[in-house]
Amino acid sequence: MSTSTSAEIVPNEGGRVYTTVGAILSLVVVSGLAWGLVQTAIKAVAIFTE
């Protein structure tokens, strides 16, 4: 019984780790895209206002 219990716990822990890593990666990607858009907008405004 202890073997099956530990086998059931490991996938849950792994799932949480993958979910956390996936959330962090998606946040990094989204924030990176947003930062790139902000920089592009600032450069465009600087070019058009000169």
Short mmCIF file of C-alpha atoms in Angstrom, two decimals:
data_model
loop_
_atom_site.label_atom_id
_atom_site.label_comp_id
_atom_site.label_asym_id
_atom_site.label_seq_id
_atom_site.Cartn_x
_atom_site.Cartn_y
_atom_site.Cartn_z
CA MET A 1 0.00 0.00 0.00
CA SER A 2 2.85 2.39 0.78
CA THR A 3 4.26 1.92 -2.73
CA SER A 4 0.96 2.74 -4.43
CA THR A 5 0.45 5.73 -2.11
CA SER A 6 3.87 7.20 -2.93
CA ALA A 7 3.26 6.50 -6.63
CA GLU A 8 0.03 8.50 -6.39
CA ILE A 9 1.73 11.38 -4.58
CA VAL A 10 4.60 11.74 -7.06
CA PRO A 11 2.45 12.50 -10.16
CA ASN A 12 0.50 15.10 -8.17
CA GLU A 13 3.71 16.79 -7.05
CA GLY A 14 5.08 16.61 -10.59
CA GLY A 15 1.85 18.08 -11.95
CA ARG A 16 2.09 20.97 -9.53
CA VAL A 17 5.70 21.58 -10.50
CA TYR A 18 4.88 21.53 -14.21
CA THR A 19 1.89 23.82 -13.64
CA THR A 20 4.01 26.27 -11.65
CA VAL A 21 6.83 26.20 -14.21
CA GLY A 22 4.33 26.64 -17.05
CA ALA A 23 2.70 29.60 -15.30
CA ILE A 24 6.09 31.24 -14.66
CA LEU A 25 7.21 30.70 -18.25
CA SER A 26 3.95 32.09 -19.65
CA LEU A 27 4.25 35.12 -17.35
CA VAL A 28 7.82 35.69 -18.52
CA VAL A 29 6.80 35.39 -22.18
CA VAL A 30 3.79 37.70 -21.78
CA SER A 31 5.74 40.28 -19.81
CA GLY A 32 8.55 40.11 -22.38
CA LEU A 33 6.10 40.70 -25.24
CA ALA A 34 4.46 43.57 -23.34
CA TRP A 35 7.88 45.14 -22.63
CA GLY A 36 8.80 44.82 -26.31
CA LEU A 37 5.54 46.50 -27.34
CA VAL A 38 6.13 49.32 -24.84
CA GLN A 39 9.67 49.90 -26.12
CA THR A 40 8.43 49.86 -29.72
CA ALA A 41 5.69 52.37 -28.88
CA ILE A 42 8.19 54.65 -27.13
CA LYS A 43 10.56 54.51 -30.11
CA ALA A 44 7.69 55.19 -32.53
CA VAL A 45 6.55 58.20 -30.48
CA ALA A 46 10.13 59.49 -30.30
CA ILE A 47 10.52 59.16 -34.09
CA PHE A 48 7.18 60.81 -34.88
CA THR A 49 7.65 63.66 -32.41
CA GLU A 50 11.09 64.66 -33.73
#
